[in-house]
mmCIF file of C-alpha atoms in Angstrom:
data_model
loop_
_atom_site.group_PDB
_atom_site.id
_atom_site.type_symbol
_atom_site.label_atom_id
_atom_site.label_comp_id
_atom_site.label_asym_id
_atom_site.label_seq_id
_atom_site.Cartn_x
_atom_site.Cartn_y
_atom_site.Cartn_z
ATOM 1 C CA MET Q 4 0.282 -30.545 -79.112
ATOM 2 C CA ASN Q 5 -0.608 -30.498 -82.834
ATOM 3 C CA ARG Q 6 -3.356 -28.384 -84.298
ATOM 4 C CA PHE Q 7 -5.749 -31.352 -84.726
ATOM 5 C CA LYS Q 8 -5.541 -32.298 -81.046
ATOM 6 C CA ILE Q 9 -6.068 -28.685 -79.981
ATOM 7 C CA VAL Q 10 -9.220 -28.400 -82.088
ATOM 8 C CA ALA Q 11 -10.523 -31.744 -80.808
ATOM 9 C CA LEU Q 12 -9.939 -30.703 -77.193
ATOM 10 C CA ALA Q 13 -11.696 -27.389 -77.765
ATOM 11 C CA VAL Q 14 -14.736 -29.140 -79.244
ATOM 12 C CA THR Q 15 -14.882 -31.552 -76.323
ATOM 13 C CA LEU Q 16 -14.758 -28.743 -73.767
ATOM 14 C CA PHE Q 17 -17.424 -26.771 -75.654
ATOM 15 C CA VAL Q 18 -19.799 -29.744 -75.821
ATOM 16 C CA SER Q 19 -19.265 -30.500 -72.133
ATOM 17 C CA ALA Q 20 -19.988 -26.890 -71.198
ATOM 18 C CA CYS Q 21 -23.198 -26.879 -73.232
ATOM 19 C CA GLN Q 22 -24.558 -30.113 -71.826
ATOM 20 C CA ARG Q 23 -27.319 -29.805 -69.238
ATOM 21 C CA PRO Q 24 -26.054 -30.796 -65.779
ATOM 22 C CA ALA Q 25 -27.237 -34.178 -64.565
ATOM 23 C CA ARG Q 26 -30.495 -34.045 -62.636
ATOM 24 C CA GLN Q 27 -30.546 -35.347 -59.123
ATOM 25 C CA SER Q 28 -32.286 -38.686 -58.788
ATOM 26 C CA SER Q 29 -34.476 -37.443 -55.939
ATOM 27 C CA SER Q 30 -35.537 -34.317 -54.125
ATOM 28 C CA GLN Q 31 -33.604 -35.212 -50.989
ATOM 29 C CA THR Q 32 -31.764 -31.916 -50.974
ATOM 30 C CA THR Q 33 -34.866 -29.796 -51.495
ATOM 31 C CA ASP Q 34 -37.571 -31.355 -49.319
ATOM 32 C CA TYR Q 35 -38.160 -29.512 -46.059
ATOM 33 C CA PHE Q 36 -37.972 -31.503 -42.828
ATOM 34 C CA PRO Q 37 -38.714 -29.894 -39.467
ATOM 35 C CA ALA Q 38 -36.066 -29.781 -36.785
ATOM 36 C CA ALA Q 39 -36.687 -31.620 -33.527
ATOM 37 C CA GLY Q 40 -39.075 -30.252 -30.932
ATOM 38 C CA ASP Q 41 -41.182 -27.182 -31.603
ATOM 39 C CA ALA Q 42 -38.943 -25.751 -34.317
ATOM 40 C CA TRP Q 43 -41.445 -26.485 -37.078
ATOM 41 C CA GLU Q 44 -41.661 -23.811 -39.730
ATOM 42 C CA HIS Q 45 -45.053 -22.297 -40.566
ATOM 43 C CA ARG Q 46 -45.773 -20.985 -44.036
ATOM 44 C CA GLN Q 47 -48.524 -18.713 -45.252
ATOM 45 C CA PRO Q 48 -50.933 -20.700 -47.452
ATOM 46 C CA GLN Q 49 -50.215 -18.610 -50.538
ATOM 47 C CA ALA Q 50 -46.484 -19.365 -50.197
ATOM 48 C CA VAL Q 51 -47.184 -23.077 -50.760
ATOM 49 C CA GLY Q 52 -49.854 -22.740 -53.413
ATOM 50 C CA MET Q 53 -53.002 -22.602 -51.307
ATOM 51 C CA ASP Q 54 -55.861 -20.141 -51.011
ATOM 52 C CA ALA Q 55 -55.781 -18.608 -47.517
ATOM 53 C CA ASP Q 56 -59.508 -17.859 -47.314
ATOM 54 C CA LEU Q 57 -60.596 -21.324 -48.390
ATOM 55 C CA LEU Q 58 -58.112 -22.928 -46.015
ATOM 56 C CA GLN Q 59 -59.414 -20.790 -43.166
ATOM 57 C CA GLN Q 60 -62.933 -21.963 -43.987
ATOM 58 C CA ALA Q 61 -61.768 -25.582 -43.863
ATOM 59 C CA VAL Q 62 -60.235 -25.073 -40.434
ATOM 60 C CA ALA Q 63 -63.354 -23.295 -39.183
ATOM 61 C CA PHE Q 64 -65.377 -26.329 -40.273
ATOM 62 C CA ALA Q 65 -62.996 -28.730 -38.493
ATOM 63 C CA LYS Q 66 -63.188 -26.798 -35.242
ATOM 64 C CA GLN Q 67 -66.961 -27.282 -35.110
ATOM 65 C CA ARG Q 68 -66.909 -31.079 -35.483
ATOM 66 C CA GLU Q 69 -66.209 -32.308 -31.951
ATOM 67 C CA THR Q 70 -66.610 -36.089 -31.649
ATOM 68 C CA THR Q 71 -69.756 -37.568 -30.122
ATOM 69 C CA GLN Q 72 -68.348 -41.108 -30.054
ATOM 70 C CA MET Q 73 -65.885 -40.666 -27.235
ATOM 71 C CA PRO Q 74 -66.819 -38.409 -24.289
ATOM 72 C CA PRO Q 75 -63.979 -36.373 -22.760
ATOM 73 C CA ASP Q 76 -63.823 -38.612 -19.672
ATOM 74 C CA PHE Q 77 -63.794 -41.926 -21.633
ATOM 75 C CA SER Q 78 -66.804 -43.023 -19.568
ATOM 76 C CA THR Q 79 -68.253 -45.139 -22.406
ATOM 77 C CA GLN Q 80 -65.049 -47.055 -23.118
ATOM 78 C CA GLU Q 81 -66.196 -50.392 -21.744
ATOM 79 C CA GLU Q 82 -69.714 -49.967 -23.098
ATOM 80 C CA ILE Q 83 -68.268 -49.552 -26.592
ATOM 81 C CA PHE Q 84 -65.348 -51.993 -26.490
ATOM 82 C CA GLY Q 85 -65.825 -54.313 -23.496
ATOM 83 C CA THR Q 86 -63.853 -55.068 -20.349
ATOM 84 C CA LEU Q 87 -60.662 -53.031 -20.080
ATOM 85 C CA LEU Q 88 -57.260 -54.679 -19.909
ATOM 86 C CA GLY Q 89 -55.205 -51.484 -19.615
ATOM 87 C CA PRO Q 90 -55.562 -47.870 -18.477
ATOM 88 C CA VAL Q 91 -57.309 -44.951 -20.156
ATOM 89 C CA PRO Q 92 -56.714 -41.286 -19.285
ATOM 90 C CA SER Q 93 -59.073 -39.297 -17.099
ATOM 91 C CA ASP Q 94 -59.708 -36.812 -19.912
ATOM 92 C CA ARG Q 95 -58.622 -35.827 -23.427
ATOM 93 C CA ALA Q 96 -58.205 -32.779 -25.639
ATOM 94 C CA GLN Q 97 -61.022 -31.370 -27.736
ATOM 95 C CA THR Q 98 -60.980 -31.691 -31.487
ATOM 96 C CA ASN Q 99 -57.678 -30.466 -32.876
ATOM 97 C CA GLY Q 100 -55.417 -30.869 -35.864
ATOM 98 C CA LEU Q 101 -52.903 -29.494 -38.301
ATOM 99 C CA ILE Q 102 -52.290 -29.408 -42.033
ATOM 100 C CA LEU Q 103 -48.914 -29.804 -43.742
ATOM 101 C CA ARG Q 104 -48.099 -28.735 -47.307
ATOM 102 C CA HIS Q 105 -44.623 -29.592 -48.571
ATOM 103 C CA GLY Q 106 -43.794 -30.358 -44.918
ATOM 104 C CA TYR Q 107 -44.608 -26.863 -43.638
ATOM 105 C CA ILE Q 108 -47.446 -26.195 -41.188
ATOM 106 C CA VAL Q 109 -50.074 -24.121 -42.999
ATOM 107 C CA ALA Q 110 -52.840 -24.530 -40.417
ATOM 108 C CA GLU Q 111 -53.034 -25.650 -36.797
ATOM 109 C CA TRP Q 112 -55.816 -25.609 -34.232
ATOM 110 C CA GLY Q 113 -56.434 -26.906 -30.708
ATOM 111 C CA GLU Q 114 -54.065 -28.663 -28.303
ATOM 112 C CA THR Q 115 -51.767 -30.259 -30.858
ATOM 113 C CA ASP Q 116 -48.998 -30.826 -28.312
ATOM 114 C CA ARG Q 117 -51.116 -32.913 -25.937
ATOM 115 C CA PRO Q 118 -50.532 -36.701 -25.973
ATOM 116 C CA ASP Q 119 -53.815 -38.616 -26.162
ATOM 117 C CA PRO Q 120 -54.740 -42.204 -27.046
ATOM 118 C CA THR Q 121 -54.903 -42.555 -30.809
ATOM 119 C CA TYR Q 122 -56.631 -45.951 -30.906
ATOM 120 C CA SER Q 123 -56.094 -47.879 -34.164
ATOM 121 C CA VAL Q 124 -53.731 -45.354 -35.664
ATOM 122 C CA ALA Q 125 -51.295 -47.569 -33.743
ATOM 123 C CA LYS Q 126 -51.912 -50.311 -36.323
ATOM 124 C CA SER Q 127 -50.239 -48.244 -39.040
ATOM 125 C CA VAL Q 128 -47.320 -47.702 -36.654
ATOM 126 C CA LEU Q 129 -47.074 -51.478 -36.179
ATOM 127 C CA SER Q 130 -47.124 -51.863 -39.961
ATOM 128 C CA THR Q 131 -44.110 -49.574 -40.163
ATOM 129 C CA LEU Q 132 -42.319 -51.573 -37.461
ATOM 130 C CA ALA Q 133 -43.048 -54.740 -39.461
ATOM 131 C CA GLY Q 134 -41.380 -53.125 -42.474
ATOM 132 C CA LEU Q 135 -38.403 -52.232 -40.317
ATOM 133 C CA THR Q 136 -38.255 -55.849 -39.106
ATOM 134 C CA ILE Q 137 -37.932 -57.015 -42.715
ATOM 135 C CA ASP Q 138 -35.328 -54.331 -43.414
ATOM 136 C CA ARG Q 139 -33.249 -55.705 -40.525
ATOM 137 C CA GLY Q 140 -33.482 -59.254 -41.853
ATOM 138 C CA LEU Q 141 -35.433 -60.544 -38.853
ATOM 139 C CA ILE Q 142 -38.141 -61.605 -41.318
ATOM 140 C CA ASN Q 143 -36.945 -62.834 -44.696
ATOM 141 C CA ASP Q 144 -40.157 -62.220 -46.604
ATOM 142 C CA VAL Q 145 -43.626 -60.903 -45.788
ATOM 143 C CA HIS Q 146 -45.042 -64.087 -47.346
ATOM 144 C CA ASP Q 147 -43.179 -66.345 -44.921
ATOM 145 C CA PRO Q 148 -45.313 -68.303 -42.447
ATOM 146 C CA VAL Q 149 -45.029 -66.744 -38.993
ATOM 147 C CA ALA Q 150 -44.460 -70.263 -37.643
ATOM 148 C CA LYS Q 151 -41.141 -70.337 -39.495
ATOM 149 C CA SER Q 152 -39.610 -67.974 -36.931
ATOM 150 C CA ILE Q 153 -42.021 -67.907 -33.969
ATOM 151 C CA HIS Q 154 -42.060 -71.038 -31.801
ATOM 152 C CA ASP Q 155 -44.062 -70.061 -28.721
ATOM 153 C CA GLY Q 156 -47.069 -72.317 -29.375
ATOM 154 C CA GLY Q 157 -49.177 -69.577 -30.952
ATOM 155 C CA TYR Q 158 -48.817 -70.972 -34.466
ATOM 156 C CA ASP Q 159 -48.667 -74.719 -33.850
ATOM 157 C CA SER Q 160 -52.266 -75.593 -34.722
ATOM 158 C CA GLU Q 161 -53.453 -76.678 -38.155
ATOM 159 C CA GLN Q 162 -55.344 -73.391 -38.466
ATOM 160 C CA ASN Q 163 -52.520 -71.102 -37.372
ATOM 161 C CA ARG Q 164 -49.424 -72.667 -38.927
ATOM 162 C CA LYS Q 165 -50.460 -71.436 -42.402
ATOM 163 C CA ILE Q 166 -50.619 -67.768 -41.352
ATOM 164 C CA THR Q 167 -48.072 -65.495 -43.012
ATOM 165 C CA TRP Q 168 -46.892 -62.068 -41.899
ATOM 166 C CA GLU Q 169 -48.848 -60.604 -44.814
ATOM 167 C CA HIS Q 170 -52.048 -62.263 -43.594
ATOM 168 C CA HIS Q 171 -51.618 -60.520 -40.240
ATOM 169 C CA LEU Q 172 -50.903 -57.179 -41.915
ATOM 170 C CA GLN Q 173 -53.945 -57.447 -44.191
ATOM 171 C CA GLN Q 174 -56.193 -58.617 -41.311
ATOM 172 C CA THR Q 175 -56.904 -61.892 -43.081
ATOM 173 C CA SER Q 176 -54.971 -64.187 -40.725
ATOM 174 C CA GLU Q 177 -57.985 -65.925 -39.122
ATOM 175 C CA TRP Q 178 -55.671 -66.646 -36.172
ATOM 176 C CA GLU Q 179 -57.437 -68.813 -33.593
ATOM 177 C CA GLY Q 180 -56.777 -68.561 -29.894
ATOM 178 C CA GLU Q 181 -56.799 -66.409 -26.788
ATOM 179 C CA LEU Q 182 -54.346 -63.662 -25.899
ATOM 180 C CA TRP Q 183 -54.185 -61.472 -22.787
ATOM 181 C CA GLY Q 184 -57.672 -62.652 -21.764
ATOM 182 C CA LYS Q 185 -59.425 -61.907 -25.068
ATOM 183 C CA LYS Q 186 -60.448 -64.577 -27.588
ATOM 184 C CA HIS Q 187 -60.198 -64.215 -31.343
ATOM 185 C CA ASP Q 188 -63.971 -64.636 -31.877
ATOM 186 C CA PHE Q 189 -65.235 -61.464 -30.113
ATOM 187 C CA VAL Q 190 -68.180 -63.439 -28.714
ATOM 188 C CA GLY Q 191 -69.736 -61.952 -25.553
ATOM 189 C CA LYS Q 192 -71.031 -58.498 -24.701
ATOM 190 C CA GLU Q 193 -69.145 -58.143 -21.425
ATOM 191 C CA ALA Q 194 -65.778 -58.850 -23.022
ATOM 192 C CA TYR Q 195 -66.349 -56.984 -26.319
ATOM 193 C CA GLY Q 196 -69.093 -54.399 -25.692
ATOM 194 C CA ARG Q 197 -70.827 -53.118 -28.810
ATOM 195 C CA GLY Q 198 -68.106 -54.819 -30.819
ATOM 196 C CA GLU Q 199 -69.350 -58.312 -29.950
ATOM 197 C CA ARG Q 200 -69.869 -60.677 -32.896
ATOM 198 C CA LYS Q 201 -71.864 -63.799 -33.627
ATOM 199 C CA PRO Q 202 -70.043 -67.134 -33.766
ATOM 200 C CA ARG Q 203 -68.903 -68.140 -37.260
ATOM 201 C CA THR Q 204 -66.801 -70.777 -38.949
ATOM 202 C CA LEU Q 205 -63.161 -69.869 -39.370
ATOM 203 C CA GLN Q 206 -61.879 -69.584 -42.941
ATOM 204 C CA GLN Q 207 -58.476 -70.466 -44.318
ATOM 205 C CA PRO Q 208 -55.848 -67.759 -43.703
ATOM 206 C CA GLY Q 209 -55.817 -65.203 -46.483
ATOM 207 C CA LEU Q 210 -59.396 -65.783 -47.658
ATOM 208 C CA PHE Q 211 -61.449 -63.691 -45.222
ATOM 209 C CA TYR Q 212 -60.985 -60.151 -43.930
ATOM 210 C CA GLU Q 213 -61.901 -59.313 -40.345
ATOM 211 C CA TYR Q 214 -60.820 -56.246 -38.389
ATOM 212 C CA ASN Q 215 -59.615 -57.944 -35.243
ATOM 213 C CA ASP Q 216 -57.457 -56.499 -32.461
ATOM 214 C CA VAL Q 217 -56.721 -59.862 -30.844
ATOM 215 C CA ARG Q 218 -54.971 -60.969 -34.025
ATOM 216 C CA ILE Q 219 -53.035 -57.717 -34.387
ATOM 217 C CA ASN Q 220 -51.978 -58.012 -30.747
ATOM 218 C CA ARG Q 221 -50.729 -61.504 -31.599
ATOM 219 C CA MET Q 222 -48.697 -60.041 -34.472
ATOM 220 C CA ALA Q 223 -47.224 -57.445 -32.099
ATOM 221 C CA LEU Q 224 -46.173 -60.210 -29.717
ATOM 222 C CA SER Q 225 -44.530 -62.049 -32.597
ATOM 223 C CA LEU Q 226 -42.582 -58.931 -33.597
ATOM 224 C CA LEU Q 227 -41.460 -58.506 -29.991
ATOM 225 C CA ARG Q 228 -40.087 -62.048 -29.977
ATOM 226 C CA LEU Q 229 -38.040 -61.313 -33.093
ATOM 227 C CA TRP Q 230 -36.603 -58.026 -31.818
ATOM 228 C CA LYS Q 231 -36.104 -59.344 -28.254
ATOM 229 C CA LYS Q 232 -36.608 -55.731 -27.299
ATOM 230 C CA PRO Q 233 -39.844 -53.916 -26.338
ATOM 231 C CA LEU Q 234 -41.453 -52.442 -29.450
ATOM 232 C CA PRO Q 235 -41.804 -48.982 -27.856
ATOM 233 C CA SER Q 236 -38.002 -48.937 -27.538
ATOM 234 C CA VAL Q 237 -37.646 -50.016 -31.171
ATOM 235 C CA LEU Q 238 -40.090 -47.296 -32.214
ATOM 236 C CA LYS Q 239 -38.231 -44.666 -30.209
ATOM 237 C CA ASP Q 240 -34.745 -45.608 -31.392
ATOM 238 C CA GLU Q 241 -35.503 -46.318 -35.038
ATOM 239 C CA ILE Q 242 -38.361 -43.941 -35.876
ATOM 240 C CA MET Q 243 -39.476 -41.352 -33.341
ATOM 241 C CA ASP Q 244 -36.086 -40.004 -32.258
ATOM 242 C CA PRO Q 245 -34.758 -39.766 -35.839
ATOM 243 C CA ILE Q 246 -37.849 -37.807 -36.970
ATOM 244 C CA GLY Q 247 -37.501 -35.403 -34.045
ATOM 245 C CA ALA Q 248 -40.616 -36.409 -32.111
ATOM 246 C CA SER Q 249 -41.179 -35.091 -28.600
ATOM 247 C CA ASN Q 250 -40.576 -37.100 -25.431
ATOM 248 C CA THR Q 251 -44.258 -36.946 -24.459
ATOM 249 C CA TRP Q 252 -45.553 -39.968 -26.391
ATOM 250 C CA GLN Q 253 -45.811 -43.392 -24.770
ATOM 251 C CA TYR Q 254 -46.894 -46.823 -25.955
ATOM 252 C CA VAL Q 255 -48.803 -48.267 -23.006
ATOM 253 C CA GLY Q 256 -49.152 -52.036 -22.618
ATOM 254 C CA TYR Q 257 -51.704 -54.033 -20.657
ATOM 255 C CA PRO Q 258 -50.424 -55.016 -17.193
ATOM 256 C CA ASN Q 259 -51.005 -58.703 -18.010
ATOM 257 C CA ALA Q 260 -49.355 -58.526 -21.476
ATOM 258 C CA ARG Q 261 -45.877 -59.495 -20.347
ATOM 259 C CA VAL Q 262 -43.575 -62.276 -21.521
ATOM 260 C CA MET Q 263 -40.122 -63.541 -20.600
ATOM 261 C CA ILE Q 264 -37.537 -63.153 -23.383
ATOM 262 C CA ASP Q 265 -33.875 -64.033 -22.863
ATOM 263 C CA GLY Q 266 -34.369 -63.921 -19.112
ATOM 264 C CA LYS Q 267 -36.007 -60.482 -19.142
ATOM 265 C CA MET Q 268 -39.663 -59.678 -18.570
ATOM 266 C CA MET Q 269 -40.973 -57.509 -21.422
ATOM 267 C CA SER Q 270 -44.283 -55.812 -22.145
ATOM 268 C CA SER Q 271 -46.054 -56.568 -25.415
ATOM 269 C CA VAL Q 272 -48.067 -53.705 -26.921
ATOM 270 C CA SER Q 273 -51.419 -53.649 -28.678
ATOM 271 C CA GLY Q 274 -52.786 -52.463 -31.988
ATOM 272 C CA GLY Q 275 -54.936 -49.797 -30.354
ATOM 273 C CA THR Q 276 -56.764 -48.534 -27.285
ATOM 274 C CA ARG Q 277 -59.854 -50.736 -27.663
ATOM 275 C CA TRP Q 278 -59.164 -52.305 -24.268
ATOM 276 C CA GLY Q 279 -57.097 -49.454 -22.840
ATOM 277 C CA GLY Q 280 -53.417 -48.720 -23.180
ATOM 278 C CA GLY Q 281 -52.127 -48.286 -26.719
ATOM 279 C CA LEU Q 282 -50.245 -45.410 -28.306
ATOM 280 C CA TRP Q 283 -50.701 -42.079 -26.497
ATOM 281 C CA ILE Q 284 -49.256 -39.377 -28.687
ATOM 282 C CA SER Q 285 -49.619 -35.720 -29.647
ATOM 283 C CA THR Q 286 -51.019 -34.441 -32.918
ATOM 284 C CA ARG Q 287 -47.667 -32.886 -33.776
ATOM 285 C CA ASP Q 288 -45.854 -36.179 -33.305
ATOM 286 C CA GLU Q 289 -48.494 -37.912 -35.419
ATOM 287 C CA ALA Q 290 -47.870 -35.327 -38.134
ATOM 288 C CA ARG Q 291 -44.167 -36.215 -38.107
ATOM 289 C CA PHE Q 292 -45.042 -39.883 -38.521
ATOM 290 C CA GLY Q 293 -47.469 -39.020 -41.331
ATOM 291 C CA TYR Q 294 -44.816 -36.934 -43.037
ATOM 292 C CA LEU Q 295 -42.381 -39.851 -42.831
ATOM 293 C CA ALA Q 296 -44.972 -41.978 -44.641
ATOM 294 C CA LEU Q 297 -45.499 -39.225 -47.228
ATOM 295 C CA ARG Q 298 -41.752 -39.288 -47.914
ATOM 296 C CA ASN Q 299 -41.802 -43.103 -48.232
ATOM 297 C CA GLY Q 300 -39.783 -43.745 -45.099
ATOM 298 C CA ARG Q 301 -37.113 -41.113 -45.679
ATOM 299 C CA TRP Q 302 -36.194 -38.357 -43.219
ATOM 300 C CA ARG Q 303 -33.714 -35.847 -44.579
ATOM 301 C CA ASP Q 304 -30.882 -37.896 -46.103
ATOM 302 C CA LYS Q 305 -31.603 -41.138 -44.228
ATOM 303 C CA GLN Q 306 -33.948 -43.921 -45.305
ATOM 304 C CA LEU Q 307 -35.399 -45.013 -41.960
ATOM 305 C CA VAL Q 308 -37.718 -47.617 -43.469
ATOM 306 C CA SER Q 309 -37.493 -49.046 -46.958
ATOM 307 C CA ALA Q 310 -39.367 -47.060 -49.611
ATOM 308 C CA ASN Q 311 -40.418 -50.370 -51.133
ATOM 309 C CA TRP Q 312 -42.144 -51.234 -47.876
ATOM 310 C CA PHE Q 313 -44.316 -48.132 -47.982
ATOM 311 C CA LYS Q 314 -45.191 -48.825 -51.615
ATOM 312 C CA ALA Q 315 -46.246 -52.366 -50.724
ATOM 313 C CA ALA Q 316 -48.104 -51.228 -47.605
ATOM 314 C CA VAL Q 317 -50.548 -49.092 -49.593
ATOM 315 C CA LYS Q 318 -51.558 -51.760 -52.097
ATOM 316 C CA ARG Q 319 -55.033 -53.192 -51.630
ATOM 317 C CA GLY Q 320 -55.303 -56.756 -50.381
ATOM 318 C CA PRO Q 321 -57.153 -59.493 -52.295
ATOM 319 C CA VAL Q 322 -60.208 -59.563 -50.012
ATOM 320 C CA GLY Q 323 -62.009 -57.079 -47.812
ATOM 321 C CA PRO Q 324 -62.257 -53.303 -48.037
ATOM 322 C CA ASP Q 325 -59.744 -50.774 -49.342
ATOM 323 C CA TYR Q 326 -57.041 -51.896 -46.964
ATOM 324 C CA GLY Q 327 -53.293 -52.407 -47.300
ATOM 325 C CA TYR Q 328 -50.813 -53.401 -44.611
ATOM 326 C CA LEU Q 329 -52.752 -51.881 -41.686
ATOM 327 C CA TRP Q 330 -53.348 -48.670 -43.683
ATOM 328 C CA TRP Q 331 -56.733 -47.545 -45.004
ATOM 329 C CA LEU Q 332 -56.757 -46.876 -48.751
ATOM 330 C CA ASN Q 333 -58.908 -44.978 -51.241
ATOM 331 C CA THR Q 334 -58.501 -47.278 -54.234
ATOM 332 C CA GLU Q 335 -61.896 -48.739 -55.169
ATOM 333 C CA LYS Q 336 -64.802 -47.942 -52.884
ATOM 334 C CA LYS Q 337 -63.478 -44.430 -52.334
ATOM 335 C CA ALA Q 338 -64.069 -43.753 -48.644
ATOM 336 C CA TRP Q 339 -62.973 -40.186 -49.443
ATOM 337 C CA PRO Q 340 -64.622 -39.412 -52.810
ATOM 338 C CA SER Q 341 -63.012 -35.979 -52.985
ATOM 339 C CA ALA Q 342 -59.498 -37.365 -52.585
ATOM 340 C CA PRO Q 343 -57.060 -38.961 -55.031
ATOM 341 C CA ALA Q 344 -57.026 -42.756 -55.267
ATOM 342 C CA THR Q 345 -53.381 -42.641 -54.133
ATOM 343 C CA SER Q 346 -54.207 -41.112 -50.748
ATOM 344 C CA PHE Q 347 -54.162 -43.299 -47.642
ATOM 345 C CA ALA Q 348 -54.712 -42.955 -43.903
ATOM 346 C CA ALA Q 349 -54.143 -44.247 -40.409
ATOM 347 C CA ILE Q 350 -57.522 -44.181 -38.645
ATOM 348 C CA GLY Q 351 -58.559 -44.834 -35.065
ATOM 349 C CA ALA Q 352 -61.742 -44.533 -33.017
ATOM 350 C CA GLY Q 353 -62.589 -41.160 -31.734
ATOM 351 C CA SER Q 354 -62.116 -40.248 -34.567
ATOM 352 C CA ASN Q 355 -58.344 -39.981 -34.938
ATOM 353 C CA THR Q 356 -57.052 -39.572 -38.480
ATOM 354 C CA ILE Q 357 -53.700 -39.136 -40.223
ATOM 355 C CA TRP Q 358 -54.509 -38.633 -43.918
ATOM 356 C CA ILE Q 359 -51.688 -38.597 -46.450
ATOM 357 C CA ASP Q 360 -51.937 -37.335 -50.035
ATOM 358 C CA PRO Q 361 -48.805 -37.836 -52.150
ATOM 359 C CA GLU Q 362 -50.424 -36.230 -55.204
ATOM 360 C CA HIS Q 363 -50.848 -32.873 -53.482
ATOM 361 C CA ASP Q 364 -47.992 -33.291 -50.975
ATOM 362 C CA LEU Q 365 -50.370 -32.942 -48.044
ATOM 363 C CA VAL Q 366 -50.719 -34.419 -44.572
ATOM 364 C CA ILE Q 367 -53.829 -33.758 -42.488
ATOM 365 C CA VAL Q 368 -54.019 -34.825 -38.856
ATOM 366 C CA TRP Q 369 -57.509 -34.416 -37.430
ATOM 367 C CA ARG Q 370 -58.346 -35.766 -33.988
ATOM 368 C CA TRP Q 371 -61.471 -36.234 -31.896
ATOM 369 C CA HIS Q 372 -63.715 -35.281 -34.792
ATOM 370 C CA ASP Q 373 -67.224 -36.317 -35.758
ATOM 371 C CA GLY Q 374 -67.997 -37.466 -39.256
ATOM 372 C CA ASN Q 375 -66.294 -38.590 -42.457
ATOM 373 C CA PRO Q 376 -62.797 -37.120 -42.984
ATOM 374 C CA ASP Q 377 -63.830 -36.429 -46.581
ATOM 375 C CA GLU Q 378 -65.777 -33.401 -45.391
ATOM 376 C CA LEU Q 379 -62.531 -31.768 -44.305
ATOM 377 C CA ILE Q 380 -60.437 -33.236 -47.118
ATOM 378 C CA LYS Q 381 -62.619 -31.747 -49.848
ATOM 379 C CA ARG Q 382 -62.418 -28.326 -48.209
ATOM 380 C CA VAL Q 383 -58.638 -28.484 -47.920
ATOM 381 C CA LEU Q 384 -58.248 -29.699 -51.508
ATOM 382 C CA ALA Q 385 -60.443 -26.825 -52.676
ATOM 383 C CA ALA Q 386 -57.813 -24.506 -51.209
ATOM 384 C CA VAL Q 387 -55.026 -26.083 -53.268
ATOM 385 C CA LYS Q 388 -54.430 -23.892 -56.321
#
């Protein structure tokens, strides 16, 4: 090798040695994810950038805010929501919760391992299953009419054939009909309790927001027909088992919500526990689901649900409140004034709340509490240094 080539090689090696190593494109190798079961690491608040005294004050506040909406024996269920279609438990836990920072448990109180109905938190779970359905190619596009792939009569009418999957997810479908003994209009005190509504003229799909469990239950039935497999089984296989959830949760259907698919009788689930049934789950398992959402559908080195889906799911719809694809948002009207606009939540009656804050890398699960979650959120954020 001549002298010129030796010098050139030496320069090349020197430059290569001095160059900064390429940065990883994500934090997949550094994010903490809890092992399955109870092996969830706790961290002292100061170890994750939080003030221990202020966090303790936040937890003390949360412990004092037992819900007054839902008595422990669920004795007002029909008074509030109307005639039951499915079961409710005989009792429930008292207010409880936990707080995650960077995936570690920094605070925990109450019976967090007890599975209880979580009401409309189940809607955000259905949203995630809808994203998974698109990932699997069972739905080509969220803007597709549901009638393109569902041919069971539920979308044959002039009103219903225009409904897209996005309309269902944004609660703007204006689906018309009856399902499992409940009509879309919520007219009648016996059937709908305090949730009864006055008759009104239906709008075109996509133009009017209405929080409506009949329509979400219709979406769940449509997803079942695409999977040809009970949605609780899909949830278990594709989400809950991979994130290490316990075996105590169950997604309870109404006894009359059963359909024949490919020669097999299958149960169709609901978007909540308004009329009984629904998702019965522990606070710890809810925290795992919330942490999956915080990590945009990734668990360790596996993308369980598309990150693009979670980004789309937390964008505000064109009409109605701060609402995405069955997730509550904080974008304009600021339901949680103390929180970042990028935070979002799954919320159910009771109150049951999974609040997710990407800006501060926080998840708060707070169940059976009374009052606006912002009262706890502002106390927890005050503890973040």
